């Protein structure tokens, strides 16, 4: 069954590039959303909303370990990303701005399946001012299937209160979409700080 899904995905990706090559961004987005909303491509990560974050003890970029229990007491953002993910890179400046706004009042965590060397190489040319958890492939699989990037917003007790998708890819409304993404995260964090 999994093999069939992968084959179907490959066929869809190749044919969508051919068929949608000349289509407008909004038409492409509408068609791709329809494809993604099918049961085959259901993102199971959303089933974790309202539940406590699965416990972890994982390696930091520094080589030390961090466990989920150490995050309790403050709202937390966990951003799932990887270095070849263009939408991940596009939202990093906004995530850095949110971190500057909230400082130490919120835990800012990035999590990737990539290793320490790959992340260090990436950070040489990209500013991403979060606490970096690396080599987290098995833990990330706990959330099932999902596309990158994803941002979890957790309350002080590590309950996942929101799961943000990537910034919508719409060249006509790019600045508006970025502003809305940042505003939504800031608003939710301000609300969680008061609880």
Coordinates of C-alpha atoms in Angstrom, one line a residue:
X1 CA 0.0 0.0 0.0
X2 CA 2.8 2.4 0.9
X3 CA 4.6 1.6 -2.4
X4 CA 1.5 2.4 -4.3
X5 CA 1.2 5.8 -2.6
X6 CA 4.8 6.6 -3.4
X7 CA 4.3 5.6 -7.1
X8 CA 1.1 7.7 -7.2
X9 CA 2.9 10.7 -5.7
X10 CA 5.7 10.4 -8.2
X11 CA 3.3 10.3 -11.1
X12 CA 1.3 13.2 -9.8
X13 CA 4.5 15.3 -9.3
X14 CA 5.8 14.7 -12.8
X15 CA 2.5 15.1 -14.5
X16 CA 1.6 18.2 -12.5
X17 CA 4.8 19.9 -13.6
X18 CA 4.0 19.2 -17.2
X19 CA 0.2 19.9 -17.0
X20 CA 0.5 22.9 -14.7
X21 CA 3.7 24.3 -16.2
X22 CA 1.8 27.1 -17.9
X23 CA -1.0 27.5 -15.4
X24 CA -1.3 30.5 -13.1
X25 CA -0.1 30.3 -9.5
X26 CA -3.7 30.4 -8.1
X27 CA -4.8 27.6 -10.5
X28 CA -1.8 25.5 -9.6
X29 CA -2.4 26.0 -5.9
X30 CA -6.1 25.1 -6.2
X31 CA -5.3 21.9 -8.1
X32 CA -2.5 20.9 -5.7
X33 CA -4.7 21.6 -2.7
X34 CA -7.3 19.2 -4.2
X35 CA -4.7 16.6 -4.7
X36 CA -3.3 17.0 -1.1
X37 CA -6.7 16.9 0.4
X38 CA -7.2 13.3 -0.8
X39 CA -7.0 10.6 1.8
X40 CA -3.7 9.3 0.3
X41 CA -1.9 12.6 1.2
X42 CA -3.6 13.2 4.5
X43 CA -1.2 14.9 6.9
X44 CA -1.6 13.0 10.2
X45 CA 0.3 15.6 12.2
X46 CA -2.9 17.5 12.7
X47 CA -4.3 14.7 14.8
X48 CA -1.8 15.8 17.5
X49 CA -3.6 19.2 18.0
X50 CA -5.0 19.4 21.5
X51 CA -2.7 16.6 22.8
X52 CA 0.5 16.7 24.8
X53 CA 3.8 16.7 22.8
X54 CA 5.2 13.2 22.7
X55 CA 8.2 13.1 25.1
X56 CA 11.7 13.2 23.8
X57 CA 15.4 13.4 24.7
X58 CA 17.2 14.4 21.6
X59 CA 20.6 15.8 20.5
X60 CA 21.2 19.6 20.2
X61 CA 23.5 21.1 17.6
X62 CA 26.1 21.6 20.4
X63 CA 26.2 17.8 21.0
X64 CA 24.4 18.1 24.3
X65 CA 20.9 16.5 24.9
X66 CA 17.6 18.3 25.5
X67 CA 14.4 16.7 26.8
X68 CA 10.9 17.8 26.4
X69 CA 10.3 18.2 30.1
X70 CA 12.8 21.0 30.2
X71 CA 10.5 23.1 28.0
X72 CA 7.6 23.1 30.5
X73 CA 6.7 26.4 32.1
X74 CA 6.8 28.6 29.0
X75 CA 5.0 28.6 25.6
X76 CA 7.0 26.8 23.0
X77 CA 7.4 26.9 19.2
X78 CA 8.8 23.9 17.5
X79 CA 9.6 24.4 13.8
X80 CA 10.2 21.3 11.6
X81 CA 12.5 22.1 8.7
X82 CA 15.4 20.9 6.5
X83 CA 18.1 22.8 4.6
X84 CA 16.8 22.0 1.0
X85 CA 13.3 23.2 1.8
X86 CA 12.7 26.5 0.1
X87 CA 9.5 27.3 2.1
X88 CA 11.4 26.5 5.3
X89 CA 14.1 29.0 4.4
X90 CA 11.6 31.7 3.3
X91 CA 9.9 31.7 6.8
X92 CA 13.1 31.8 8.8
X93 CA 13.4 35.6 8.8
X94 CA 9.9 35.9 10.2
X95 CA 10.5 33.2 12.8
X96 CA 13.7 35.1 13.8
X97 CA 11.6 38.3 14.1
X98 CA 9.1 36.6 16.4
X99 CA 12.0 35.3 18.5
X100 CA 13.3 38.8 18.8
X101 CA 9.9 40.0 19.9
X102 CA 9.4 37.4 22.6
X103 CA 13.0 36.7 23.7
X104 CA 13.3 34.3 26.7
X105 CA 9.5 34.4 27.4
X106 CA 9.1 31.5 24.8
X107 CA 11.1 28.4 23.9
X108 CA 12.1 28.6 20.3
X109 CA 13.1 25.1 19.0
X110 CA 14.0 24.0 15.5
X111 CA 13.9 20.3 14.7
X112 CA 15.4 18.5 11.7
X113 CA 16.3 15.0 10.6
X114 CA 19.6 16.3 9.3
X115 CA 22.9 15.8 11.2
X116 CA 25.1 18.2 13.0
X117 CA 27.5 18.8 10.1
X118 CA 24.6 19.5 7.6
X119 CA 23.0 22.0 10.0
X120 CA 26.2 23.8 10.8
X121 CA 27.0 24.1 7.1
X122 CA 23.5 25.5 6.5
X123 CA 23.8 28.0 9.4
X124 CA 27.1 29.4 7.9
X125 CA 25.0 31.1 5.2
X126 CA 21.5 31.4 6.8
X127 CA 20.4 33.1 10.0
X128 CA 18.1 30.9 12.1
X129 CA 18.3 32.0 15.7
X130 CA 16.5 29.0 17.3
X131 CA 17.8 26.2 19.6
X132 CA 18.5 23.5 17.0
X133 CA 17.7 19.8 17.6
X134 CA 19.4 17.6 15.0
X135 CA 19.3 13.9 14.0
X136 CA 15.6 13.6 15.0
X137 CA 14.3 11.4 12.1
X138 CA 12.8 8.8 14.4
X139 CA 11.1 11.3 16.6
X140 CA 9.7 13.3 13.7
X141 CA 8.2 10.1 12.3
X142 CA 6.1 10.0 15.5
X143 CA 3.9 12.7 13.9
X144 CA 3.2 10.6 10.8
X145 CA 3.1 12.2 7.4
X146 CA 3.3 15.9 6.8
X147 CA 4.9 18.4 4.5
X148 CA 7.6 20.9 5.5
X149 CA 7.7 23.3 7.1
X150 CA 5.4 22.9 10.0
X151 CA 5.3 24.9 13.2
X152 CA 3.9 23.5 16.4
X153 CA 2.7 26.0 19.1
X154 CA 2.6 24.6 22.6
X155 CA 1.2 25.9 25.8
X156 CA 3.2 26.0 29.1
X157 CA 2.2 22.3 29.7
X158 CA 3.4 21.2 26.3
X159 CA -0.1 20.7 24.9
X160 CA -0.1 21.4 21.1
X161 CA -2.6 24.2 20.7
X162 CA -1.9 25.1 17.0
X163 CA -0.1 23.6 14.0
X164 CA 0.9 26.2 11.4
X165 CA 1.4 25.3 7.8
X166 CA 3.9 27.0 5.5
X167 CA 3.3 30.6 4.3
X168 CA 0.9 30.3 1.3
X169 CA 2.7 30.4 -2.0
X170 CA 0.9 33.2 -3.7
X171 CA 3.2 35.8 -5.4
X172 CA 0.4 38.4 -5.7
X173 CA -0.1 38.4 -1.9
X174 CA 3.3 37.4 -0.7
X175 CA 3.8 40.3 1.7
X176 CA 0.3 40.1 3.1
X177 CA 0.7 36.3 3.6
X178 CA 4.0 36.8 5.5
X179 CA 2.4 39.5 7.7
X180 CA -0.6 37.3 8.5
X181 CA 1.7 34.3 9.3
X182 CA 3.8 36.5 11.7
X183 CA 0.7 38.1 13.3
X184 CA -1.0 34.7 13.9
X185 CA 2.1 33.3 15.7
X186 CA 2.5 36.5 17.7
X187 CA -1.1 36.6 18.7
X188 CA -1.2 33.0 19.8
X189 CA 2.1 33.4 21.8
X190 CA 0.8 36.5 23.5
X191 CA -2.4 34.7 24.5
X192 CA -0.4 31.7 25.8
X193 CA 1.9 33.9 27.9
X194 CA -1.2 35.2 29.8
X195 CA -2.5 31.7 30.7

